[in-house]
Structure formats: C-alpha cells, structure tokens
Amino acid sequence: MKLWGGRFQKETDELVNELNESISFDQRLYRQDIAGSKAHAEMLGKQGIIPQDDVAAIQAGLDGILADVEAGKVEFTTDNEDIHMNIETLLTQRIGDAGKRLHTARSRNDQVAVDFRMYVREELQSIIPEILDLQAALCEQAEQYQDAVMPGYTHLQRAQPITFAQHLMAYANMFCRDVTRLEDCIDRMNESPLGSCALAGTTYPIDRQMTAAALGFTKGPMMNTLDGVSDRDYALECMSDLSILMMHLSRFSEEIILWCSWEFKYIELDDAYSTGSSIMPQKKNPDVAELVRGKTGRVYGDLMSLLTVMKGLPLAYNKDMQEDKEPVFDAIDTVRMCLPVFTGMIRTMRVLPQNMRAAANKGFINATDCADYLTKKGMPFRDAYTTVGDLVYHCTESGKTLEDLTLEELKTISPLFEEDVFAALNMENCAAQRASFGGPAKAETTRQINYIRDFIAAHQAQEE
Ligand code: ARG
C-alpha cells in the first residue's frame, strides 16, 4: 500500500510506477532529506505540535537510517517513489507511530524544495576551491613566462606582441568572475522554503525561522509559500553559472588544442594528460581539452532542458518539476569531473617560449609600434598608419620583416625614421613598453599575478 494509497481502490499500473518514480536518481539527496526531517521534527517538538518523546524517537530513527544508508545497508525501492517517501516509510517501519507524525505540517513539495536547495548550495561550495586551484596553477605558470613574447591574436590572425603570462592571466580573471558568480548564486539561494507545506502554508503554529536557521539558511525563510515550493531559479542560476564557467574552460581548451598542434607548438602537454592513437604511432592527442570542450555542450543542454521544463508551469508545484534534478546533477558532476583534470593539465604542461618567440617574428605584429614611432616623431597617427601599411606591403613582396629593412630603405618612405627605430621595433621592447594598466609589461603582469593570488587567499578564507 502506497503512502498516499488511502484514496485509491486500484494498484498503480506498473508502467506508471516506472514513469513516476524518482528514487533512481534522487536517492543522492538522502543526507539533505534526513537533515531537513530532523530540523522539522525538532521544530514540531518545540512548538508542541508533536510530543517530545516522538521527536527523540524520530531523531534516533533518522540517525540510524543515515548510518545504514552510508554503510550501504538500505535498499531503496521504486514502490516508494522518491527519496522522501522511502525514508519516511523506512522510519515508520523502524519506530512505528512516531514516524507517522513526522509529516505533520509538511509536504513533499516542501521536502524536495529544501533538499535540492541544500544539495545545490553544498555542491557549488565545493566547486569554488577547484576554480581557485586552477587559478593558482595559472599563477605558477604565468610567473615563469612574464618575458615570453608571443603574438596576441584577433580573428586568429597575429595582431600585437603580448606575453604568455598576460594571456594566462586573461583566463585567471575570467575565473574570478566565475567564483564570484557562484558566491552570488549561493548567497541568493540561501533562504529556506521549508514550511511552505504543499503550497499554502499551514494552520499549525510552525516556526520557519527555526528550521531555516537549523539548516544554515542565512537569509531565513522564503517570504511566500507559493514561491517557496515553485521556485527553481537557484537551479537555473547554478546551471547558468556553470555554463559560463564551462564556456571559459572550452575557449581555453580550444587554445590548448591549437597550441599543441605542430602548426603552433607553443606548449607540450604532459604524457599523463595526453592520449595516443590506436594506429598512428607518432600521435599525442589533447583529449582532455577536447573532452572539456565537448562536455561544455552537455552542460548548456542541461541548462536548456530545465529552462524548457519550467516555462509555462502554473503555480505552484507541478510534477514536471521532478525533471529538475537530473540536469542539475549532470551539470554539477560534469564540472566537478572537468575542473581538477583541467588544472592538472595546465599545471604540468611544458611551455615552449622559443616557438612563441619565433611566431612573433612573422606577421608584422610590431606594425602598430612602427606607426606609434612615427606618430611620436610628429606624424599624425592616421598618416603613420598608411605609411606603415605601405611598408608592410613592400615587405610582403620582398619576404622581409619591418626590422629587416635598412635605415636607408626606411628613410625613402619617411625622413622621420632614425636609428632608434630598431629599438622601437624590437619585439621584447614592444611587449615591455605596453605598460598601460592591464598590459603585458612585466610590472603589469606581476601586479595581475599578485591580484589573483590575493583573490585566491581571500576566497579560500571565505570558504572556510
Ligand atoms: N519526487 C518529487 C520531485 O522530485 C517530490 C515532490 C512530489 N510532490 C508531489 N506533490 N507529488 O519533484
């Protein structure tokens, strides 16, 4: 007989049971469900809604169930539909009538809302240190390559000289935003739906402040009971934030893949983070980066599926909402799988600055510097731009670089060129002199690395 069997004359069809059940995937909420029930029972006792003896029996019973689940001694069944009914049924089997009093002034809509919220909160809290560790690995690498000149790109065309350190720090800054986005999300969701009951609150004198505090919801109970059981914004926000994080990892992966191709060879991945080919003996493939790029698609898909489930749902709870859990679990599991592997890949990669430097020699990436040189000598920038464009055209014809030209050749284009032009065109100088705030000059990348390290320390402290 089902927990809700009273109103029914017939058994549920077997296929309906199969469609209806969520225990196959929501069993991972057992800890949250037990914590929620314990807080609820404690509150019922304090408010005089159920006897204190029953509260004690419920607490002991739930502790026993928790220990047994953890020891692998509990078998959940689809007959009891979901984690909430499985645990309640088990409790009643173990402690009798006291177990039947637990569900006073509560509903499963309440339970799923509070359990899932606690689960998401906890998982996001555990993802933050993983991002911080990736940022630490980026600092370690960047610190060593502050003088490593490489071409910066736009349109994947060589554009202007930067350093490898500056390129890595660009990602480190994106990850700062990912961390603070997750912190914001945790902060916003940190209010308790428990006590919303089915949708309309209850006639019992419950204390929602008490259960909110007991379960660590720093912002107290949710303001409106209909909203309490209907809201899945936090799950959507979690997956939006994880999608953006994955998008960053995916862009980075794309660059890793390019960088370890023979066309670039800016880096070599460690053997432990590469894979081989079954037929081509020479191959060393960047599968980690490719999989992270690929798995980004599934996290986006997870977000889209819940957005689609939620659109058009009337208030309050609808069973459609049972579809909220699998995409969130998948998105979280995927991110948790990708992050530490990605960090290991970054931490162990071998950087080949000589190849970056060689690439910087081709593609006229000091052309802007050449125009700036003429501008500083008095030529209006737009004229300098055209003059250097002309120079570049002639160089491409003759297969030379700007710095290959002699002073005499340069002077035929403009009398403003003098001996100091060669220092101005030197790639190391070009990068080093970009000392504007946030640029590739060493003082600036040092400032950035220090900033990221302070950020890591501050946010680690916040997590503790
Ligand atoms: N298993 C359900 C879910 O995951 C729990 C809530 C069920 N509520 C209900 N009114 N049927 O959404």
PDB file of C-alpha atoms and ligand atoms in Angstrom, residues 20 22 25-26 81-84 108-109 112 232 317-319 321-325, ligand 1:
ATOM      1  CA  ASN A  20       6.513   8.336 -11.762  1.00  0.00           C
ATOM      2  CA  SER A  22      12.437   9.462  -8.959  1.00  0.00           C
ATOM      3  CA  PHE A  25      18.139   9.471  -9.260  1.00  0.00           C
ATOM      4  CA  ASP A  26      17.016  11.456  -6.197  1.00  0.00           C
ATOM      5  CA  GLU A  81       8.528   6.549  -5.467  1.00  0.00           C
ATOM      6  CA  ASP A  82      11.128   9.009  -4.222  1.00  0.00           C
ATOM      7  CA  ILE A  83      13.734   9.630  -1.539  1.00  0.00           C
ATOM      8  CA  HIS A  84      11.231  11.423   0.701  1.00  0.00           C
ATOM      9  CA  ARG A 108       6.948  16.528  -0.196  1.00  0.00           C
ATOM     10  CA  ASN A 109       6.879  19.751  -2.206  1.00  0.00           C
ATOM     11  CA  VAL A 112      12.114  18.400  -2.409  1.00  0.00           C
ATOM     12  CA  ARG A 232      13.731  26.562  -9.227  1.00  0.00           C
ATOM     13  CA  TYR A 317       4.233  22.616  -7.685  1.00  0.00           C
ATOM     14  CA  ASN A 318       3.795  20.508 -10.830  1.00  0.00           C
ATOM     15  CA  LYS A 319       5.214  17.038 -11.311  1.00  0.00           C
ATOM     16  CA  MET A 321       9.457  19.777 -11.769  1.00  0.00           C
ATOM     17  CA  GLN A 322      10.719  16.317 -10.872  1.00  0.00           C
ATOM     18  CA  GLU A 323      12.704  16.752 -14.106  1.00  0.00           C
ATOM     19  CA  ASP A 324      14.796  19.415 -12.363  1.00  0.00           C
ATOM     20  CA  LYS A 325      17.243  17.053 -10.720  1.00  0.00           C
TER      21      LYS A 325
HETATM   22  N1  ARG B   1       9.733  13.329  -6.299  1.00  0.00           N
HETATM   23  C1  ARG B   1       9.118  14.620  -6.343  1.00  0.00           C
HETATM   24  C2  ARG B   1      10.032  15.590  -7.098  1.00  0.00           C
HETATM   25  O1  ARG B   1      11.168  15.255  -7.261  1.00  0.00           O
HETATM   26  C3  ARG B   1       8.906  15.136  -4.962  1.00  0.00           C
HETATM   27  C4  ARG B   1       7.753  16.044  -4.823  1.00  0.00           C
HETATM   28  C5  ARG B   1       6.495  15.315  -5.075  1.00  0.00           C
HETATM   29  N2  ARG B   1       5.334  16.127  -4.809  1.00  0.00           N
HETATM   30  C6  ARG B   1       4.163  15.798  -5.248  1.00  0.00           C
HETATM   31  N3  ARG B   1       3.210  16.625  -4.999  1.00  0.00           N
HETATM   32  N4  ARG B   1       3.967  14.723  -5.956  1.00  0.00           N
HETATM   33  O2  ARG B   1       9.630  16.627  -7.527  1.00  0.00           O
END
